[in-house]
PDB file of C-alpha atoms in Angstrom:
ATOM      1  CA  MET A   1     108.957 135.428 134.383  1.00 46.00           C
ATOM      2  CA  ALA A   2     108.867 131.112 134.399  1.00 50.00           C
ATOM      3  CA  SER A   3     106.475 130.433 131.675  1.00 54.00           C
ATOM      4  CA  ALA A   4     108.906 132.568 129.305  1.00 55.00           C
ATOM      5  CA  PHE A   5     111.595 130.702 130.055  1.00 56.00           C
ATOM      6  CA  SER A   6     109.439 128.100 129.697  1.00 70.00           C
ATOM      7  CA  GLU A   7     107.928 128.939 126.291  1.00 70.00           C
ATOM      8  CA  SER A   8     111.093 130.359 124.861  1.00 73.00           C
ATOM      9  CA  ALA A   9     112.553 126.733 125.758  1.00 71.00           C
ATOM     10  CA  LEU A  10     110.349 124.654 124.225  1.00 67.00           C
ATOM     11  CA  ARG A  11     110.656 126.894 121.378  1.00 74.00           C
ATOM     12  CA  GLU A  12     114.316 125.832 121.028  1.00 78.00           C
ATOM     13  CA  GLN A  13     113.424 121.776 121.846  1.00 77.00           C
ATOM     14  CA  GLU A  14     110.579 122.099 118.490  1.00 77.00           C
ATOM     15  CA  PRO A  15     112.421 121.013 116.046  1.00 80.00           C
ATOM     16  CA  ILE A  16     114.105 117.855 118.411  1.00 81.00           C
ATOM     17  CA  ILE A  17     110.211 116.937 119.467  1.00 79.00           C
ATOM     18  CA  THR A  18     108.981 117.011 116.182  1.00 81.00           C
ATOM     19  CA  PHE A  19     111.599 115.121 114.551  1.00 83.00           C
ATOM     20  CA  TRP A  20     111.256 112.540 117.341  1.00 83.00           C
ATOM     21  CA  ILE A  21     107.468 112.289 115.948  1.00 83.00           C
ATOM     22  CA  ASP A  22     107.581 111.732 112.823  1.00 84.00           C
ATOM     23  CA  HIS A  23     110.509 109.455 113.594  1.00 85.00           C
ATOM     24  CA  MET A  24     108.284 107.352 115.747  1.00 86.00           C
ATOM     25  CA  ILE A  25     105.500 107.188 113.691  1.00 85.00           C
ATOM     26  CA  ASP A  26     108.108 106.317 110.692  1.00 84.00           C
ATOM     27  CA  ARG A  27     108.423 103.331 112.969  1.00 86.00           C
ATOM     28  CA  LEU A  28     105.338 102.235 114.191  1.00 85.00           C
ATOM     29  CA  LYS A  29     104.270 102.487 110.604  1.00 83.00           C
ATOM     30  CA  ALA A  30     107.689  99.552 109.923  1.00 84.00           C
ATOM     31  CA  LEU A  31     106.393  97.538 112.000  1.00 85.00           C
ATOM     32  CA  TYR A  32     103.472  97.178 110.854  1.00 84.00           C
ATOM     33  CA  THR A  33     104.894  96.439 107.667  1.00 82.00           C
ATOM     34  CA  PHE A  34     107.111  94.006 108.925  1.00 84.00           C
ATOM     35  CA  LEU A  35     103.948  92.167 110.544  1.00 82.00           C
ATOM     36  CA  LYS A  36     101.673  92.679 107.857  1.00 79.00           C
ATOM     37  CA  LEU A  37     104.660  90.585 105.882  1.00 78.00           C
ATOM     38  CA  ILE A  38     104.626  87.469 108.238  1.00 79.00           C
ATOM     39  CA  LEU A  39     101.057  87.905 108.558  1.00 77.00           C
ATOM     40  CA  LEU A  40     100.643  87.167 104.577  1.00 73.00           C
ATOM     41  CA  LEU A  41     104.320  84.796 104.873  1.00 73.00           C
ATOM     42  CA  ILE A  42     102.148  82.746 107.024  1.00 72.00           C
ATOM     43  CA  MET A  43      98.449  82.485 105.375  1.00 67.00           C
ATOM     44  CA  SER A  44     100.546  81.197 102.028  1.00 67.00           C
ATOM     45  CA  LYS A  45     102.727  78.782 103.762  1.00 67.00           C
ATOM     46  CA  ALA A  46      99.130  77.153 105.692  1.00 62.00           C
ATOM     47  CA  GLY A  47      97.225  77.112 101.911  1.00 61.00           C
ATOM     48  CA  MET A  48      94.791  80.365 102.733  1.00 56.00           C
ATOM     49  CA  ASP A  49      95.374  81.926  99.259  1.00 54.00           C
ATOM     50  CA  SER A  50      91.442  82.081  98.771  1.00 55.00           C
ATOM     51  CA  LEU A  51      91.477  84.088 102.054  1.00 53.00           C
ATOM     52  CA  MET A  52      94.130  86.196 100.433  1.00 53.00           C
ATOM     53  CA  ALA A  53      92.192  87.888  98.581  1.00 58.00           C
ATOM     54  CA  PRO A  54      89.531  89.632 100.438  1.00 58.00           C
ATOM     55  CA  GLY A  55      92.752  90.537 103.375  1.00 58.00           C
ATOM     56  CA  GLN A  56      94.902  91.615 100.887  1.00 61.00           C
ATOM     57  CA  PHE A  57      91.973  94.275 100.486  1.00 61.00           C
ATOM     58  CA  ALA A  58      91.339  94.614 104.466  1.00 63.00           C
ATOM     59  CA  ILE A  59      95.517  95.425 105.092  1.00 64.00           C
ATOM     60  CA  GLU A  60      95.055  98.275 101.839  1.00 66.00           C
ATOM     61  CA  LYS A  61      92.487 100.579 103.657  1.00 66.00           C
ATOM     62  CA  THR A  62      93.916  99.231 106.972  1.00 68.00           C
ATOM     63  CA  GLU A  63      97.086 100.996 105.355  1.00 68.00           C
ATOM     64  CA  GLN A  64      95.433 103.792 104.401  1.00 71.00           C
ATOM     65  CA  HIS A  65      93.947 104.313 107.586  1.00 71.00           C
ATOM     66  CA  ILE A  66      96.942 104.358 109.109  1.00 70.00           C
ATOM     67  CA  ALA A  67      98.504 107.247 106.717  1.00 71.00           C
ATOM     68  CA  GLN A  68      95.776 109.151 106.843  1.00 74.00           C
ATOM     69  CA  ASP A  69      95.920 108.518 110.558  1.00 73.00           C
ATOM     70  CA  ALA A  70     100.294 109.730 111.079  1.00 73.00           C
ATOM     71  CA  ASP A  71      99.979 112.798 108.928  1.00 74.00           C
ATOM     72  CA  ALA A  72      96.658 113.951 111.432  1.00 75.00           C
ATOM     73  CA  CYS A  73      98.827 113.093 114.345  1.00 72.00           C
ATOM     74  CA  LYS A  74     102.124 115.643 112.597  1.00 74.00           C
ATOM     75  CA  ASP A  75      99.978 117.869 111.969  1.00 74.00           C
ATOM     76  CA  PHE A  76      98.208 118.032 116.118  1.00 72.00           C
ATOM     77  CA  MET A  77     101.505 117.693 117.694  1.00 69.00           C
ATOM     78  CA  ARG A  78     102.448 121.341 114.957  1.00 72.00           C
ATOM     79  CA  GLN A  79      99.697 122.729 116.299  1.00 72.00           C
ATOM     80  CA  VAL A  80     100.404 122.042 119.719  1.00 69.00           C
ATOM     81  CA  LEU A  81     103.809 123.058 119.193  1.00 67.00           C
ATOM     82  CA  ARG A  82     103.245 126.477 118.150  1.00 68.00           C
ATOM     83  CA  LEU A  83     102.971 128.419 121.301  1.00 54.00           C
ATOM     84  CA  ASP A  84     102.018 131.754 119.505  1.00 49.00           C
ATOM     85  CA  ALA A  85      98.738 130.563 118.827  1.00 47.00           C
TER      86      ALA A  85
END
């Protein structure tokens, strides 16, 4: 009986938990973008323009990995929250 109560309570909270996870992932992406812009600004002010081209490629690859990891994390958490499996 106690497990049925906790499952129903968790099912009621699922939209809130899913929203919170999505929100936190979006905040982490925004933080990463902010830090990337600061790094590029520092590099340009320090006269490291020749280093920006390879750095830009690495940043784009990192952004792709972050997007893939964020999507995988969202999918995993949605699977975890499904209690009917």
